[in-house]
mmCIF file of C-alpha atoms in Angstrom:
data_model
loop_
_atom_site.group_PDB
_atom_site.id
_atom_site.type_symbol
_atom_site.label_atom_id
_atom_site.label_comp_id
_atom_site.label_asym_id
_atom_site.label_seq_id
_atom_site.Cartn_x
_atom_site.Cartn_y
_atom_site.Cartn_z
ATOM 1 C CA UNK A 5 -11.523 -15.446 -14.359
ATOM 2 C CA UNK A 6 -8.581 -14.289 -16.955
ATOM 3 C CA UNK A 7 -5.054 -15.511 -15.105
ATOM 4 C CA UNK A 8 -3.016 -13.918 -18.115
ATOM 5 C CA UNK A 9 -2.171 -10.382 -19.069
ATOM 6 C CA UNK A 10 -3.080 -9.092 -21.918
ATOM 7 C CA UNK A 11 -0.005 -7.940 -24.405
ATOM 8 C CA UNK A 12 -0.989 -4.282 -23.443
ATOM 9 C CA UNK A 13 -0.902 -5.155 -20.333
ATOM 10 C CA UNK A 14 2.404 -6.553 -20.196
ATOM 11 C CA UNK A 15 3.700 -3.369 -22.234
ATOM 12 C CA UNK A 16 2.368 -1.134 -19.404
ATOM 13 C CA UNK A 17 4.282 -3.562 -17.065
ATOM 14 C CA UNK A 18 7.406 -2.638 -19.271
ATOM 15 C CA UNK A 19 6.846 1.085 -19.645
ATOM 16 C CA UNK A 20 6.368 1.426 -15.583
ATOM 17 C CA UNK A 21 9.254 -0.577 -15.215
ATOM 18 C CA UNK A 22 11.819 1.116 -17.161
ATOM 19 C CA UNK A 23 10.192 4.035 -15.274
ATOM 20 C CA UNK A 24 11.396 2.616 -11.897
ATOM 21 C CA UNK A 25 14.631 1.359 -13.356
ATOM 22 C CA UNK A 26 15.328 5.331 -14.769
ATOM 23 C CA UNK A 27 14.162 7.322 -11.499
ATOM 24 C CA UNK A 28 13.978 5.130 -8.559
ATOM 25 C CA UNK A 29 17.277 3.246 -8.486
ATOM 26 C CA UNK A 30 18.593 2.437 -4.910
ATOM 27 C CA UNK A 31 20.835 5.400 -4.855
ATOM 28 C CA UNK A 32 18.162 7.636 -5.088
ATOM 29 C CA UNK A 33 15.627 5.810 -2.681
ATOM 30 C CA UNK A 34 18.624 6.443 -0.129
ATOM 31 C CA UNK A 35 18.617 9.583 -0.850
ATOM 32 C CA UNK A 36 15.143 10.422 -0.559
ATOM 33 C CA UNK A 37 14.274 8.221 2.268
ATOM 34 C CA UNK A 38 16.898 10.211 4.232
ATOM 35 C CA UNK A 39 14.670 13.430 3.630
ATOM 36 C CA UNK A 40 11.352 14.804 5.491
ATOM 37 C CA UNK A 41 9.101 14.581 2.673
ATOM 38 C CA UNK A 42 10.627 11.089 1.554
ATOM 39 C CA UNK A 43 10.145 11.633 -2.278
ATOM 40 C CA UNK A 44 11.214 13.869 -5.319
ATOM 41 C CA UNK A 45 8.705 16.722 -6.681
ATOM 42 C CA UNK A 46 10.260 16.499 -10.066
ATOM 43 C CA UNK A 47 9.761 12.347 -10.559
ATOM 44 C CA UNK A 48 6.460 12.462 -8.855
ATOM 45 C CA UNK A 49 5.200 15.577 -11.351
ATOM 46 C CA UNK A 50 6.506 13.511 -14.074
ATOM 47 C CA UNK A 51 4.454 10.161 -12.665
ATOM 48 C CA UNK A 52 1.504 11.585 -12.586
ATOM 49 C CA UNK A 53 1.496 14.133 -15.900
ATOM 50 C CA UNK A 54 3.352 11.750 -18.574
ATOM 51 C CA UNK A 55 2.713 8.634 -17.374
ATOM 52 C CA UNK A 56 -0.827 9.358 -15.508
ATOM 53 C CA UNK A 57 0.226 6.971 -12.993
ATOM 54 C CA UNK A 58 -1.562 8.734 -9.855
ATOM 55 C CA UNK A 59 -4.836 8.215 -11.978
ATOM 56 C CA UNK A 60 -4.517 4.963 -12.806
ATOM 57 C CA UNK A 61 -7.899 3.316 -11.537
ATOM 58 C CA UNK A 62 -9.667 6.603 -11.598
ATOM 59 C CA UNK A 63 -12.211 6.729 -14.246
ATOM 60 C CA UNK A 64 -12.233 8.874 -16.627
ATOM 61 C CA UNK A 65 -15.139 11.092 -16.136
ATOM 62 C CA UNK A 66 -12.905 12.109 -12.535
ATOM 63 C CA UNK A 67 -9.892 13.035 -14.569
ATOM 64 C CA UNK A 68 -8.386 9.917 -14.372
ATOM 65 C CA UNK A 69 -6.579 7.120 -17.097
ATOM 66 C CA UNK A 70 -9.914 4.627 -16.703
ATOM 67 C CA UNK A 71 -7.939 1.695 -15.975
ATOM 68 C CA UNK A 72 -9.020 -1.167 -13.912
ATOM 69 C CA UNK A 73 -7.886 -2.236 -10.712
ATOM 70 C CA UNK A 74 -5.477 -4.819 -12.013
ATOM 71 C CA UNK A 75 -3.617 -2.242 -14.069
ATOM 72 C CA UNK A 76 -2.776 -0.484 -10.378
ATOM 73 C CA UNK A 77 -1.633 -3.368 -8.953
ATOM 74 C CA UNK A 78 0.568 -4.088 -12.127
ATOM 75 C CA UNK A 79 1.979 -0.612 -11.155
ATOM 76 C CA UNK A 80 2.151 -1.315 -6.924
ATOM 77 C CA UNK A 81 3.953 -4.530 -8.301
ATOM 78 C CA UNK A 82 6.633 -2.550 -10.037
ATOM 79 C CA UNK A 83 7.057 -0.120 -7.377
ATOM 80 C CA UNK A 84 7.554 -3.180 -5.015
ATOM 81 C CA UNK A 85 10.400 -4.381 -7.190
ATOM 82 C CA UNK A 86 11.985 -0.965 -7.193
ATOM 83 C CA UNK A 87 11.041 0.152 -3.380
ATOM 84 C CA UNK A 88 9.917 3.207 -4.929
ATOM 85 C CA UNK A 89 10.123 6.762 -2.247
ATOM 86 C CA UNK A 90 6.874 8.187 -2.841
ATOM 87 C CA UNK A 91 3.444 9.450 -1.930
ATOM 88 C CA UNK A 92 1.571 6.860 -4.174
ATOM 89 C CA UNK A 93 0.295 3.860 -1.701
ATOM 90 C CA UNK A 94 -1.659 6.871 0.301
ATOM 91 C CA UNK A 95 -3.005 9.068 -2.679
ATOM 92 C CA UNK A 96 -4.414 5.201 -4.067
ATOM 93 C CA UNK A 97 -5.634 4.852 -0.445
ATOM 94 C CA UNK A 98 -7.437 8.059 -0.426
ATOM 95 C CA UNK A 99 -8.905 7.706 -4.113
ATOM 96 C CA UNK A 100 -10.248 4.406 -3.200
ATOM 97 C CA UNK A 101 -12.020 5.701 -0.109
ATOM 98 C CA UNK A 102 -13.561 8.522 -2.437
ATOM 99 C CA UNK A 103 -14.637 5.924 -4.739
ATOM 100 C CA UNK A 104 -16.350 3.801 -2.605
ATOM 101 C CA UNK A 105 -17.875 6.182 -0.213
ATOM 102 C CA UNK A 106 -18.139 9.764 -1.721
ATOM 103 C CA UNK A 107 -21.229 11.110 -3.365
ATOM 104 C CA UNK A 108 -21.145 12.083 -7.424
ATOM 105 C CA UNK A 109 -19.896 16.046 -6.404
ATOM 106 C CA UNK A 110 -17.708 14.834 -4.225
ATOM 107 C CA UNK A 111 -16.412 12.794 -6.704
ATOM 108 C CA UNK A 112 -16.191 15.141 -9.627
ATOM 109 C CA UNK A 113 -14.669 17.676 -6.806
ATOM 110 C CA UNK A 114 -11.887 15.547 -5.366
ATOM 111 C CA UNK A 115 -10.808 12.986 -7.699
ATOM 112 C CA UNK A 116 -9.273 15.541 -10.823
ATOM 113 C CA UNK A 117 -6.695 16.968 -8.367
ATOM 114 C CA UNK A 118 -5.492 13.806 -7.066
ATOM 115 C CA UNK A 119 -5.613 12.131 -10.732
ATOM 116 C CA UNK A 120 -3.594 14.644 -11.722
ATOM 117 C CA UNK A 121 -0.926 14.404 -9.270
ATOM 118 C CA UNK A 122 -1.532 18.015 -7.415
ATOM 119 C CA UNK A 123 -2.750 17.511 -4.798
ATOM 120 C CA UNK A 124 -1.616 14.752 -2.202
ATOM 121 C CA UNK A 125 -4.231 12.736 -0.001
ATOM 122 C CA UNK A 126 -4.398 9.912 2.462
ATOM 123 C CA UNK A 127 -6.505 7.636 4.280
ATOM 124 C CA UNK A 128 -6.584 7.923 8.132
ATOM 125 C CA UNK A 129 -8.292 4.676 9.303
ATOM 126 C CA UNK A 130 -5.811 3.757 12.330
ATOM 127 C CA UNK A 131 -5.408 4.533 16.477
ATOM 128 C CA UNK A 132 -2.847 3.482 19.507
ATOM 129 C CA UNK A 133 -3.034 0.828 20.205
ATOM 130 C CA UNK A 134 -2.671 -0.240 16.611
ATOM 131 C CA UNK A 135 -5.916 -2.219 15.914
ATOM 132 C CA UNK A 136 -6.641 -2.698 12.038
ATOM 133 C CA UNK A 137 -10.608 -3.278 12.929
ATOM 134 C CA UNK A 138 -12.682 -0.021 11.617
ATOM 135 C CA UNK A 139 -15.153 -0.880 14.419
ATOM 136 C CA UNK A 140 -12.780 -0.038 17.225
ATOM 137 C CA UNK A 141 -12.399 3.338 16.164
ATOM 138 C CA UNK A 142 -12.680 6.064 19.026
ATOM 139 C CA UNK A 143 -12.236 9.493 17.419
ATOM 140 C CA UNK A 144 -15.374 11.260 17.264
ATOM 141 C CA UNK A 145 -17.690 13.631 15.032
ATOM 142 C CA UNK A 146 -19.874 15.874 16.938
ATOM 143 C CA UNK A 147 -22.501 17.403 14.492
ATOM 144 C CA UNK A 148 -23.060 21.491 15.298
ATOM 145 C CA UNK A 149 -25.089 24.511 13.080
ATOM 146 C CA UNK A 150 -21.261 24.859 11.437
ATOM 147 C CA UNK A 151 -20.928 21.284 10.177
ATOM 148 C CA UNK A 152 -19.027 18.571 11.846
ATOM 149 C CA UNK A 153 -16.017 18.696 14.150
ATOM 150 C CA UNK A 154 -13.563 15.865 15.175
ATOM 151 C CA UNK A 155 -11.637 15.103 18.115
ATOM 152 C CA UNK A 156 -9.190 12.554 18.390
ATOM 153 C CA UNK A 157 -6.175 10.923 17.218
ATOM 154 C CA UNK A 158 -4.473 8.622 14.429
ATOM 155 C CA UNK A 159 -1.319 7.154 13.925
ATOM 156 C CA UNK A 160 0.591 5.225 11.400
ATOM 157 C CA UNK A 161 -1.098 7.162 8.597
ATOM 158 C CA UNK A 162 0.955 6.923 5.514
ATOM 159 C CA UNK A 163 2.564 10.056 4.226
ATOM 160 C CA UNK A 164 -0.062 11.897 6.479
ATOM 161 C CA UNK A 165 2.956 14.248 7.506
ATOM 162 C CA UNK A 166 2.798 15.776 3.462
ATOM 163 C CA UNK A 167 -0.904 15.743 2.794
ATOM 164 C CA UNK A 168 -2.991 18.036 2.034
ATOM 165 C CA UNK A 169 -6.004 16.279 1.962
ATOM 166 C CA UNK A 170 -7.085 13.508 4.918
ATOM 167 C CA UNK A 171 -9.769 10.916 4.500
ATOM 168 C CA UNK A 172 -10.556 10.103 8.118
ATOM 169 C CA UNK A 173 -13.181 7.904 10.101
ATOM 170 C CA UNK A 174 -14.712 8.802 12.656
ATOM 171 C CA UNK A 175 -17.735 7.981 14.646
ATOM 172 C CA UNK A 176 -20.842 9.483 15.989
ATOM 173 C CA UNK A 177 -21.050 9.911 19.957
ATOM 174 C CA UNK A 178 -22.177 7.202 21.567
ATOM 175 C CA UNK A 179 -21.863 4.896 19.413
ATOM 176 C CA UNK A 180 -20.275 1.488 19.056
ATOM 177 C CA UNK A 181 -19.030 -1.217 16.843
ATOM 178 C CA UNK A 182 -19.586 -0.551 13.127
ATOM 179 C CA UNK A 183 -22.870 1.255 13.431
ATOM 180 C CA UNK A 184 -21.885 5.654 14.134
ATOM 181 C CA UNK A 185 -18.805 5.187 11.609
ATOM 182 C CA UNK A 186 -18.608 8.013 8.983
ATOM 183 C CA UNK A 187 -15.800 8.750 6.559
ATOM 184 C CA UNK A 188 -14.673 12.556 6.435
ATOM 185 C CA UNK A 189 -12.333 15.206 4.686
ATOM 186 C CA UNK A 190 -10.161 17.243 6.623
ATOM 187 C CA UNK A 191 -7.588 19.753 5.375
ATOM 188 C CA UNK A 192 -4.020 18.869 6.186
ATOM 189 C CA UNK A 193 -3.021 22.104 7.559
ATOM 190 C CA UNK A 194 -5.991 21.796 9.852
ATOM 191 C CA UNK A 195 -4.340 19.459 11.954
ATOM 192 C CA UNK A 196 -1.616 18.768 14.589
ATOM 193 C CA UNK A 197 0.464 16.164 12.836
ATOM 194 C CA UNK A 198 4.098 14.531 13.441
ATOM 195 C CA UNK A 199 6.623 12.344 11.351
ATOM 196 C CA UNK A 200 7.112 8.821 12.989
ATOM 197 C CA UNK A 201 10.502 7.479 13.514
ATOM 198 C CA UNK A 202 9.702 4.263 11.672
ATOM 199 C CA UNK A 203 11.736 0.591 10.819
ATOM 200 C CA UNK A 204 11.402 1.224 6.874
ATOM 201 C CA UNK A 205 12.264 5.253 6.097
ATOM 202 C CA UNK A 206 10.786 4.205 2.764
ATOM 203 C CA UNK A 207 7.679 5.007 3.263
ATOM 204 C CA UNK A 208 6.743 7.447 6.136
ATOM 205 C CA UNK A 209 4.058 7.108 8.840
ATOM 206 C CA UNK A 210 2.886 10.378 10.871
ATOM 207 C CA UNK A 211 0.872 11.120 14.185
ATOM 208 C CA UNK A 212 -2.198 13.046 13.724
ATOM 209 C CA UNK A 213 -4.425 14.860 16.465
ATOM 210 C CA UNK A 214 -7.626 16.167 16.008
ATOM 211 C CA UNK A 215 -8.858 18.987 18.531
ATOM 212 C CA UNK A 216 -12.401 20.700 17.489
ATOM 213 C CA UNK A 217 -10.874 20.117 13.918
ATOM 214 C CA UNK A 218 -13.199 21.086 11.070
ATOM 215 C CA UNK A 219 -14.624 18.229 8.851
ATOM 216 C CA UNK A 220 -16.862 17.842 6.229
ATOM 217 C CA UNK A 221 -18.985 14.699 5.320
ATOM 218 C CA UNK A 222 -17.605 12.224 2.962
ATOM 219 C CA UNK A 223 -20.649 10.046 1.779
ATOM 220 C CA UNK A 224 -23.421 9.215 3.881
ATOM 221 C CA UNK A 225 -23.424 10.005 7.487
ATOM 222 C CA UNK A 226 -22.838 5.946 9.254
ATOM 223 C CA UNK A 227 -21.998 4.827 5.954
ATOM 224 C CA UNK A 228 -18.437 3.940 6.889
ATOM 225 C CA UNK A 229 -19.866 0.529 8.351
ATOM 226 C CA UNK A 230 -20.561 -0.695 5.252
ATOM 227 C CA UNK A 231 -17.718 0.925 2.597
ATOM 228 C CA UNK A 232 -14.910 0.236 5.222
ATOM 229 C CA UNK A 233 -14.376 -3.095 4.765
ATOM 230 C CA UNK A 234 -14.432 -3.072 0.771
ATOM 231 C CA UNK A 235 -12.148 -0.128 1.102
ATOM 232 C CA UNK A 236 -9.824 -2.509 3.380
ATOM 233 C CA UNK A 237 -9.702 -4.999 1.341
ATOM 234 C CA UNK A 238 -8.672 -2.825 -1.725
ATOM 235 C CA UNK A 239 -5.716 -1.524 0.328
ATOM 236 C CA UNK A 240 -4.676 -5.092 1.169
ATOM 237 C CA UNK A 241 -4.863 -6.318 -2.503
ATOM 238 C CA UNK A 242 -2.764 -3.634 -3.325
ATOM 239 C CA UNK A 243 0.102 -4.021 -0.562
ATOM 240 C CA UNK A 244 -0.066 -7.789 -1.583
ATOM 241 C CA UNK A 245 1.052 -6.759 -5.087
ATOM 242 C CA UNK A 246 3.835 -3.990 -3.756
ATOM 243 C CA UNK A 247 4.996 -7.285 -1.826
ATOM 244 C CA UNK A 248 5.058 -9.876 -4.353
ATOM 245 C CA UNK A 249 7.059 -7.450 -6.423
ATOM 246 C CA UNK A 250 9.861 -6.792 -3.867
ATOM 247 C CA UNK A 251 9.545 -10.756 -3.247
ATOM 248 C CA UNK A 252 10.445 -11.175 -6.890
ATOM 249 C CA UNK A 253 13.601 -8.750 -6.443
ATOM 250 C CA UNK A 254 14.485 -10.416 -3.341
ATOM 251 C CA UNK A 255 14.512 -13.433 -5.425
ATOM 252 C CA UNK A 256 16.396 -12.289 -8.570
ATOM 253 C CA UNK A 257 18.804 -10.322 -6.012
ATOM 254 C CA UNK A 258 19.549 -13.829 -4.365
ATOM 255 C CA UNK A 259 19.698 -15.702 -7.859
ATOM 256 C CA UNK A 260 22.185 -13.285 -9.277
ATOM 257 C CA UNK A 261 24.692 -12.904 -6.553
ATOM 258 C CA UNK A 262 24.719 -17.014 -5.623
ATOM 259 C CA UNK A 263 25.991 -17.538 -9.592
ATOM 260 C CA UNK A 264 28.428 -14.689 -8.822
ATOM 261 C CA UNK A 265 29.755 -15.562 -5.635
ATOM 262 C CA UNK A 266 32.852 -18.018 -5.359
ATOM 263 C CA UNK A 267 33.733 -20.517 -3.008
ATOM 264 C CA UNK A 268 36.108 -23.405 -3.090
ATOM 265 C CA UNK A 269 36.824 -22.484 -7.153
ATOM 266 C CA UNK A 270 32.376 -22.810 -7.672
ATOM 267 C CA UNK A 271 29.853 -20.623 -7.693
ATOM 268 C CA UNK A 272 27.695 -20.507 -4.401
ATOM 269 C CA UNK A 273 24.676 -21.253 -6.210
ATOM 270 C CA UNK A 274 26.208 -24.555 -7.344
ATOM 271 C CA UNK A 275 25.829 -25.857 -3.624
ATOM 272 C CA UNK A 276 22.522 -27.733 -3.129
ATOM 273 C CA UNK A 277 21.704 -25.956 -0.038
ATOM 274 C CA UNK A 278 22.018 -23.260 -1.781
ATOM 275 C CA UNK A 279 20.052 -24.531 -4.972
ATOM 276 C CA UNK A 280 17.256 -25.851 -2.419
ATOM 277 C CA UNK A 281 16.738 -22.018 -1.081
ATOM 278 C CA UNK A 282 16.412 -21.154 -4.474
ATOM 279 C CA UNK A 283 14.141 -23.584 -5.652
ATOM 280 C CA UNK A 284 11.773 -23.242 -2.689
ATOM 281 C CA UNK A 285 11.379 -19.511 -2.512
ATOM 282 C CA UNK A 286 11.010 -19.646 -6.313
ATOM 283 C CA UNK A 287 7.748 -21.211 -5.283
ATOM 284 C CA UNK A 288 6.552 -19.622 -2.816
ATOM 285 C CA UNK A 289 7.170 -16.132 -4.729
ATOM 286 C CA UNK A 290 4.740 -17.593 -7.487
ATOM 287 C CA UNK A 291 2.304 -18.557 -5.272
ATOM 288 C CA UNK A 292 2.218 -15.410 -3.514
ATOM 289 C CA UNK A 293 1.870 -14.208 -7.094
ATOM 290 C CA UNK A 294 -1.012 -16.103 -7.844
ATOM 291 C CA UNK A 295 -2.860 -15.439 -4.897
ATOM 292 C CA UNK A 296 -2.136 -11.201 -5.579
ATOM 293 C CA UNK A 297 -3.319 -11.810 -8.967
ATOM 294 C CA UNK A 298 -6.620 -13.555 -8.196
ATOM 295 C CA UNK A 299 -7.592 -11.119 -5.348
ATOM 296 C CA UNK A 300 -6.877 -7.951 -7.893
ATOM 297 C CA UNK A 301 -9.463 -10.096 -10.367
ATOM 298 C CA UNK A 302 -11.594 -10.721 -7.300
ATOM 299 C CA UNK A 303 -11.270 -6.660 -7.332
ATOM 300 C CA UNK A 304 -12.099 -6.104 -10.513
ATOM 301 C CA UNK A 305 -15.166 -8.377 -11.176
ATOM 302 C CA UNK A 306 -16.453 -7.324 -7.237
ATOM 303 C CA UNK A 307 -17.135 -11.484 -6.802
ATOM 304 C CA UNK A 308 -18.456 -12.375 -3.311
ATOM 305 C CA UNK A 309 -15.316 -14.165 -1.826
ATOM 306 C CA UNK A 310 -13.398 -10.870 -2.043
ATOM 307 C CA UNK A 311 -13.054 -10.792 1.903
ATOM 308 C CA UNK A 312 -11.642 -14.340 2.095
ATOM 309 C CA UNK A 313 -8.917 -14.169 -0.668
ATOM 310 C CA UNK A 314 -8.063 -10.148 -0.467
ATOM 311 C CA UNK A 315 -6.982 -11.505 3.366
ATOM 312 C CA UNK A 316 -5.235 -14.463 2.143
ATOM 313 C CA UNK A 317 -3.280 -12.562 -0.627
ATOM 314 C CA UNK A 318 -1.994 -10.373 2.116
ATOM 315 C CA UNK A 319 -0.798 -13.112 4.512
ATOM 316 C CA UNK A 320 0.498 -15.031 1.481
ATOM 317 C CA UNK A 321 1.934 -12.154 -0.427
ATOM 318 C CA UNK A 322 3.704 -10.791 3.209
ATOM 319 C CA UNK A 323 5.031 -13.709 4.483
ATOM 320 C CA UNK A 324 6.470 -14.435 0.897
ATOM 321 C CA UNK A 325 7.980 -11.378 1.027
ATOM 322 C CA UNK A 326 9.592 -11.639 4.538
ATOM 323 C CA UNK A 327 10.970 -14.952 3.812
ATOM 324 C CA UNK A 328 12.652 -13.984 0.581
ATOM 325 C CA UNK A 329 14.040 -10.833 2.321
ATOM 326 C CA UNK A 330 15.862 -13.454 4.919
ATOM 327 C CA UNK A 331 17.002 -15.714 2.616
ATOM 328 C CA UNK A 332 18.447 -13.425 0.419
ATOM 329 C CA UNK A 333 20.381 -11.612 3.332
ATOM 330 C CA UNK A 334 21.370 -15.761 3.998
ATOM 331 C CA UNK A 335 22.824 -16.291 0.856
ATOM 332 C CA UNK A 336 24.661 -13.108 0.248
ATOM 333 C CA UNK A 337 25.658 -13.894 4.237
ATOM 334 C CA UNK A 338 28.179 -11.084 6.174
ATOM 335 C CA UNK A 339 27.973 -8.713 2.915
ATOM 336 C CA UNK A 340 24.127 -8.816 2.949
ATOM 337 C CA UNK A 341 24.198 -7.623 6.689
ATOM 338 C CA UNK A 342 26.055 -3.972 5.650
ATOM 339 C CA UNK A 343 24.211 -0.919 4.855
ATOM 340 C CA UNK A 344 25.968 -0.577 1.483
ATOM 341 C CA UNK A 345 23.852 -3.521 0.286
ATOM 342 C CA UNK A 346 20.966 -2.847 -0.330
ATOM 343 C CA UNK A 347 18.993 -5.816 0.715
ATOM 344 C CA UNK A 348 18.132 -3.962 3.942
ATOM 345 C CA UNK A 349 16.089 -1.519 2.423
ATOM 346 C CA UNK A 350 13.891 -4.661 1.253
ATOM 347 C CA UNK A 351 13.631 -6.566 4.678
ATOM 348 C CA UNK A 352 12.210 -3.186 5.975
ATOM 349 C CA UNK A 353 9.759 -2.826 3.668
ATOM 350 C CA UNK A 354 8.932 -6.545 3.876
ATOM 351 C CA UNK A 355 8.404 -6.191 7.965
ATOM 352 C CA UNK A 356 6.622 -2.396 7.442
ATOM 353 C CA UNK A 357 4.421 -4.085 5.140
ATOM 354 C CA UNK A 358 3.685 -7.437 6.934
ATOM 355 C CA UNK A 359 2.645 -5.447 9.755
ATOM 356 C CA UNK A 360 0.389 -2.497 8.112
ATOM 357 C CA UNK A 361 -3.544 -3.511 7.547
ATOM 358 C CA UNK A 362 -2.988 -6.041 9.695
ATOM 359 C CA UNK A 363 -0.351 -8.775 10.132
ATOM 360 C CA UNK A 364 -0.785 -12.390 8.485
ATOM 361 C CA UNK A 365 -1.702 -13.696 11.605
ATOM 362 C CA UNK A 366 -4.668 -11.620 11.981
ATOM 363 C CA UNK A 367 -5.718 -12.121 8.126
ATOM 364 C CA UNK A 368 -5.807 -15.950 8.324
ATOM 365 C CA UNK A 369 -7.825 -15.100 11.469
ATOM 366 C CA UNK A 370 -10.208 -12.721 9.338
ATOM 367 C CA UNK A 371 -9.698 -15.765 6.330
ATOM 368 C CA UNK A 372 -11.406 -18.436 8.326
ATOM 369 C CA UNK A 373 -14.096 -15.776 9.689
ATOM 370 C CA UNK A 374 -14.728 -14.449 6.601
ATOM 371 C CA UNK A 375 -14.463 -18.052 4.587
ATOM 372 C CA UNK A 376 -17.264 -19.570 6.903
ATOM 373 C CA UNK A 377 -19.421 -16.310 6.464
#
């Protein structure tokens, strides 16, 4: 495996970026995060039309830029650093499932729109109680002369509030486990769906119910049992690399205002507890680094101990990102704790995201299951 970036690489890392730096400062996440939709029109238009950032892994032949799968994570990793307020974690969600699952016209039918940026999508994988496992999935498909129908609920779907295009699983009655799972397209205004009051107003989760709701077939019917987990483990790999890039901030955030601060005629960051913080979550940050890194190659070159390490990049990459979140509220101590700094809209994210696809608890669980297998 390659551990470096290329120098293109790197100067897409630099374009995206200045990108962040230029549209998504703080100011403007609090601005946005305080609104319904939770992102700007206007930025995301320009995103996904100058930049092609919303077709980033999408091949070509779909209407998309034909970059790999590290190239997206590049760009989750820059978004991480700038807690960027926008629809693009679900529309890579969706794409992904589309990829994996969908036949050749379904492809060459869905993928151009969300490429392009107009149309927004999601992937609704998730029900109350909040269990991560595809297999304990309860909302059904019943098959009729008119196609399929779904009944049902799912929560915690990201940006499933502004969609207009659900990828949703499903199973066949009376069925169990992973055999009956299918993977379907519903229209958003089909639906009954509501916004979630949520810890991180970042990025918005939404209630969606499913009466007699038309569906149609994404792939093969009990397919989902087999693309599910792949498609999982994408996800995962790609929240690890929004999380090592907010751990980074959280790091540079901490480093910046300890050389800064003064205390007893010093800066803080002179102190050794205070260089010992430092040094240790410096670290950890490039661990969780390396471990993103190698699961987005793991991606890329489909190797067989995807399972393993796309679970222990999340855990890693998570708990990374927690940590430097509360050490950086630490060191910047009573000032860090006020909602003009903006170091809260960080620890959020860190928790939201420690918690969504499954917490690092449960992926050194699925680590040891999935390293044995």
């Amino acid at each position: 495996m390659q551990f470096s970036f290329t120098d293109e690489q790197e100067a897409f890392r630099l374009s995206v970026r200045r990108f962040m730096e230029d549209k998504s400062p703080t100011t403007e996440v609090r601005k946005l995060m305080a609104t319904p939709e939770g992102y700007d029109p206007a930025v995301w238009r320009q995103m996904s039309q100058e930049l092609g950032l919303t077709g980033i892994h999408i091949p070509e032949r779909y209407g998309g830029q034909g970059f790999g799968f590290i190239e997206l994570c590049m760009v989750m990793e820059e978004m991480g650093r700038a807690v960027f307020c926008a629809p693009y974690f679900s529309n890579v969600l969706a794409a992904t499932a589309i990829l994996e699952a969908g036949t050749e016209s379904q492809k060459q039918a869905l993928l151009p729109a969300l490429a392009d940026g107009s149309r927004l999508a999601t992937l609704a994988t998730t029900e109350a109680p909040a269990n991560w496992s595809a297999e304990t999935t309860e909302t059904t498909a019943e098959q009729n002369d008119s196609g399929f129908r779904l009944n049902g609920s799912k929560t915690l779907v990201v940006d499933g509030h502004t969609a207009d295009l659900l990828i949703v699983l499903a199973r066949s009655p009376g069925t169990s486990g992973a055999y009956g799972l299918s993977l379907f397209t519903v229209a958003g205004d089909s639906v009954s769906r509501r916004l979630l009051n949520s810890l991180d107003e970042t990025r918005k989760l939404a209630q969606i119910e499913f009466d007699n709701t038309p569906a149609e077939l994404l792939g093969e019917l009990h397919g989902a049992g087999i693309t599910m987990p792949r498609i999982l483990d994408q996800a995962a790999v790609a929240l690890a690399s929004e999380s090592v890039g907010g751990a980074q901030k959280m790091l540079d955030s901490a480093l910046e205002y300890a050389q800064m601060r003064m205390q007893f005629g010093r800066p803080i960051g002179s102190f050794q507890a205070i260089k010992h913080k430092c040094a240790d979550l410096l670290l950890e940050v490039e661990l969780a680094k390396s471990t993103a890194y190698y699961a987005a190659a793991a991606v890329t070159e489909n190797t067989q101990d995807l399972p393993a390490v796309a679970s222990l990049a999340k855990a890693c990459s998570c708990d990374t990102y927690m940590k430097a979140a509360q050490e950086c509220l630490q060191i910047h101590g009573g000032i860090g704790f006020t909602w003009e700094n903006d170091t809260h809209l960080y620890f959020k994210r860190a928790k939201s995201s420690q918690v969504f696809l499954g917490d690092p608890n449960y992926h050194r669980d699925q680590l040891v299951l999935r390293w044995e297998a």
